[in-house]
mmCIF file with all atom_site columns, C-alpha atoms in Angstrom:
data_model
loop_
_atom_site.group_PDB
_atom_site.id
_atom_site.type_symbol
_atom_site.label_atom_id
_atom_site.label_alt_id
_atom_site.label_comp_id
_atom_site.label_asym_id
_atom_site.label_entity_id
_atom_site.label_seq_id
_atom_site.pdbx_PDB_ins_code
_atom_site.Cartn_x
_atom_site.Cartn_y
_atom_site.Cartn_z
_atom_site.occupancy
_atom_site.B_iso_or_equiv
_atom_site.pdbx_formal_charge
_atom_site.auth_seq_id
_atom_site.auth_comp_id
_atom_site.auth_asym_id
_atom_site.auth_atom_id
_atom_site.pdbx_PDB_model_num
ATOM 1  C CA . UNK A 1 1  ? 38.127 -12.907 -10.767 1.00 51.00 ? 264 UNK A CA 1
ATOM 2  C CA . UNK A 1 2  ? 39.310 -12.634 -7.554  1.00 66.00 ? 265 UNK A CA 1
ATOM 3  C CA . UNK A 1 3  ? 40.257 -15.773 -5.795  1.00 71.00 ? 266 UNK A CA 1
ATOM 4  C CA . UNK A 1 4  ? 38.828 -14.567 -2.022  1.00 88.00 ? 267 UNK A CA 1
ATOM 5  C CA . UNK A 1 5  ? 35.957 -13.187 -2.945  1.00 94.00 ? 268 UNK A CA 1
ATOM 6  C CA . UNK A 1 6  ? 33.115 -14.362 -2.041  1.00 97.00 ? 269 UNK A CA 1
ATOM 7  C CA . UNK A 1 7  ? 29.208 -14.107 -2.960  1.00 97.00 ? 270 UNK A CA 1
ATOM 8  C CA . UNK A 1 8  ? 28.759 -12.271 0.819   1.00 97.00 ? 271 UNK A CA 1
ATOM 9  C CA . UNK A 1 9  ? 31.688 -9.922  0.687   1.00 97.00 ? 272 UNK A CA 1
ATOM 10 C CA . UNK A 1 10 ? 30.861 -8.903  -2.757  1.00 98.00 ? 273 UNK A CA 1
ATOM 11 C CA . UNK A 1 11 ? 27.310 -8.315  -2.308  1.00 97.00 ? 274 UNK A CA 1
ATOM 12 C CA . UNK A 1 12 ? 28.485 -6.433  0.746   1.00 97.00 ? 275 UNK A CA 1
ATOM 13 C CA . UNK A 1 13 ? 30.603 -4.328  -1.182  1.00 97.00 ? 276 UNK A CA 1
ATOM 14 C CA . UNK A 1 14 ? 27.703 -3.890  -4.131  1.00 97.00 ? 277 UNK A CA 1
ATOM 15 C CA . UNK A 1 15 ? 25.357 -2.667  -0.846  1.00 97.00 ? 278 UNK A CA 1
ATOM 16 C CA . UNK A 1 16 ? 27.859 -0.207  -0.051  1.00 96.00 ? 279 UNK A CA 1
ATOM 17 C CA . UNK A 1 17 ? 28.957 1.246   -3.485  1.00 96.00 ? 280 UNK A CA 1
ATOM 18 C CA . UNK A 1 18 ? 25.416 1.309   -4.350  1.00 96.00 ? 281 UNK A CA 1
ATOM 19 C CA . UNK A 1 19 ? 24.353 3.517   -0.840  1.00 95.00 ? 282 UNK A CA 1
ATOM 20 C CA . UNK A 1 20 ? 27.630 6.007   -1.701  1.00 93.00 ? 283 UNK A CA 1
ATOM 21 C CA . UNK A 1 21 ? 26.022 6.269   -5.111  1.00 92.00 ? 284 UNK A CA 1
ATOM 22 C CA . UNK A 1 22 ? 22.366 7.157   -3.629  1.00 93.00 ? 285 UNK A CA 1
ATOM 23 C CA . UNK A 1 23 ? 23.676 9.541   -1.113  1.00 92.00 ? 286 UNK A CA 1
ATOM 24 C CA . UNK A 1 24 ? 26.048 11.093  -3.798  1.00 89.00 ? 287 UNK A CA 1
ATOM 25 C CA . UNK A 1 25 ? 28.941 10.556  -1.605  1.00 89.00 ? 288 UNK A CA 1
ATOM 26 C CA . UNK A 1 26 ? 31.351 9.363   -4.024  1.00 88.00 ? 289 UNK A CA 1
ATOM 27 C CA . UNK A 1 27 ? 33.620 11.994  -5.788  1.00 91.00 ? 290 UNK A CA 1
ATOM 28 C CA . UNK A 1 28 ? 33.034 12.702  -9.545  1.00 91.00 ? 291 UNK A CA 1
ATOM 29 C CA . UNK A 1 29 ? 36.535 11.766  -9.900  1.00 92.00 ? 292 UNK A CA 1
ATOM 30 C CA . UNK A 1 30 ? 35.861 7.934   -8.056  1.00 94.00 ? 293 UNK A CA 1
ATOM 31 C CA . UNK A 1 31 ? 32.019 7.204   -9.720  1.00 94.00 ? 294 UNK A CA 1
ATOM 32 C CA . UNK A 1 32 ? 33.728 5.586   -13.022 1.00 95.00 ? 295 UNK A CA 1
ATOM 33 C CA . UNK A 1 33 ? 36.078 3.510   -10.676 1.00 95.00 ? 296 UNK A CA 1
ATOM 34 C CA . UNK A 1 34 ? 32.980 2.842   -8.238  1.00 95.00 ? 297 UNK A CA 1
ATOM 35 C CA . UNK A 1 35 ? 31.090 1.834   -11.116 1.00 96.00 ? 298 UNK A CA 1
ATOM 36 C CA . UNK A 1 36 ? 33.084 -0.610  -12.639 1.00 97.00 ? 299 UNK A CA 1
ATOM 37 C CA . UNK A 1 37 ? 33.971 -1.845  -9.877  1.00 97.00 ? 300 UNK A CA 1
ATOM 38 C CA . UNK A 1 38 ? 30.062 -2.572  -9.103  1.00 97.00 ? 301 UNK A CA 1
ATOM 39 C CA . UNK A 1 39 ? 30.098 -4.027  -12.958 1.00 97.00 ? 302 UNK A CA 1
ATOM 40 C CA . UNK A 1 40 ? 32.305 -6.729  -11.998 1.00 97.00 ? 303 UNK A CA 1
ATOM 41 C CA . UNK A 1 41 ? 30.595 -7.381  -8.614  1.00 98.00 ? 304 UNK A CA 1
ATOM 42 C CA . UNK A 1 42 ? 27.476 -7.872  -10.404 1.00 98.00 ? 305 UNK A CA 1
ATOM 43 C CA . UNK A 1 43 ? 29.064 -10.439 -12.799 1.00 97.00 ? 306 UNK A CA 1
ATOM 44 C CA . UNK A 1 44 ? 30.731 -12.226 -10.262 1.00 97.00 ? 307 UNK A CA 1
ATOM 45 C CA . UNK A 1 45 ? 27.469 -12.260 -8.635  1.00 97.00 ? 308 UNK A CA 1
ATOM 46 C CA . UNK A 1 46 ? 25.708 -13.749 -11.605 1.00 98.00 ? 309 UNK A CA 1
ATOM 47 C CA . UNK A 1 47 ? 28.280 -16.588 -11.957 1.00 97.00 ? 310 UNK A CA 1
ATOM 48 C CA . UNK A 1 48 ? 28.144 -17.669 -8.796  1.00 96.00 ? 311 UNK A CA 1
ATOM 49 C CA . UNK A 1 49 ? 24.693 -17.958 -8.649  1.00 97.00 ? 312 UNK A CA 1
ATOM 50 C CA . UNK A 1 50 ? 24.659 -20.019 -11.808 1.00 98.00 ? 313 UNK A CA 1
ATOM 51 C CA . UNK A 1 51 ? 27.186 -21.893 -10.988 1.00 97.00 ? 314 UNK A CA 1
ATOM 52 C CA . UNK A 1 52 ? 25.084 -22.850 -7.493  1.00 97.00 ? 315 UNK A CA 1
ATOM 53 C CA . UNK A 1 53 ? 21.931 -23.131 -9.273  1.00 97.00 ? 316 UNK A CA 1
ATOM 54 C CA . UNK A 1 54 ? 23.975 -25.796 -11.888 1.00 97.00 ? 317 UNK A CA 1
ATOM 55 C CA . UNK A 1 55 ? 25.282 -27.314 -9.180  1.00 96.00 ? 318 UNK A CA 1
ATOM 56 C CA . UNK A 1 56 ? 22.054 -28.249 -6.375  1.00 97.00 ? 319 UNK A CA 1
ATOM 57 C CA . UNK A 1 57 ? 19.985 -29.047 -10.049 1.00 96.00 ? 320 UNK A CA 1
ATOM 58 C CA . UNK A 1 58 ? 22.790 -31.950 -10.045 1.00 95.00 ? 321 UNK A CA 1
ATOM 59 C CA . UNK A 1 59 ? 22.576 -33.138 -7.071  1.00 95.00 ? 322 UNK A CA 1
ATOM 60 C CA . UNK A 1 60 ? 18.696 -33.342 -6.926  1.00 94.00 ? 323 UNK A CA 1
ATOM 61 C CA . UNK A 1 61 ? 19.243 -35.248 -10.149 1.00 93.00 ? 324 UNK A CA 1
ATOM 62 C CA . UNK A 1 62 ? 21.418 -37.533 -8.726  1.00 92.00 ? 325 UNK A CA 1
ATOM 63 C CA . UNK A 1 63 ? 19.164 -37.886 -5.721  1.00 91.00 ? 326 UNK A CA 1
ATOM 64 C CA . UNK A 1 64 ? 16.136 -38.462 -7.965  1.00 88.00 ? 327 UNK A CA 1
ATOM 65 C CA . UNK A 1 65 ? 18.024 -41.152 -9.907  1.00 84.00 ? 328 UNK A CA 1
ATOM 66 C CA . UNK A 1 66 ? 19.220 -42.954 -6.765  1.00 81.00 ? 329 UNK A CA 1
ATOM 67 C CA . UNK A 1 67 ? 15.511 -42.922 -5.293  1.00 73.00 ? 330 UNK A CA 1
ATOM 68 C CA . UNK A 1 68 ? 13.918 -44.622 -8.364  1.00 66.00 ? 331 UNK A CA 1
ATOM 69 C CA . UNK A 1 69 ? 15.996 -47.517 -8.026  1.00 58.00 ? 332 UNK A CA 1
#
């Protein structure tokens, strides 16, 4: 994945690709491009969302543990 992308600029970017879609702006030549470019948006998307879901659960656990004591 791409190293300076982040959640923002690629949901940006999904936004956009997904309005030129709608509108049927894009070029029948482009659309396979577009789309898998929107394909690995998506799935960089879903990892980073994960991987911040994975990550506050931690914390909370570690801020439950240090409460109980």
């Amino acid at each position: 994945m791409e190293t300076n992308l982040t959640y923002d600029s690629a949901y940006k970017e999904l936004e956009k690709i997904a309005m030129e879609i709608e509108t049927e702006s894009v070029s029948i030549d482009v659309l396979a491009d577009k789309v898998k470019r929107a394909a690995h948006l998506i799935t960089f998307c879903q990892v980073k969302l994960k991987s911040t879901e994975t990550e506050v659960n931690k914390i909370i656990s570690q801020m439950e543990g240090s409460n109980s004591k």
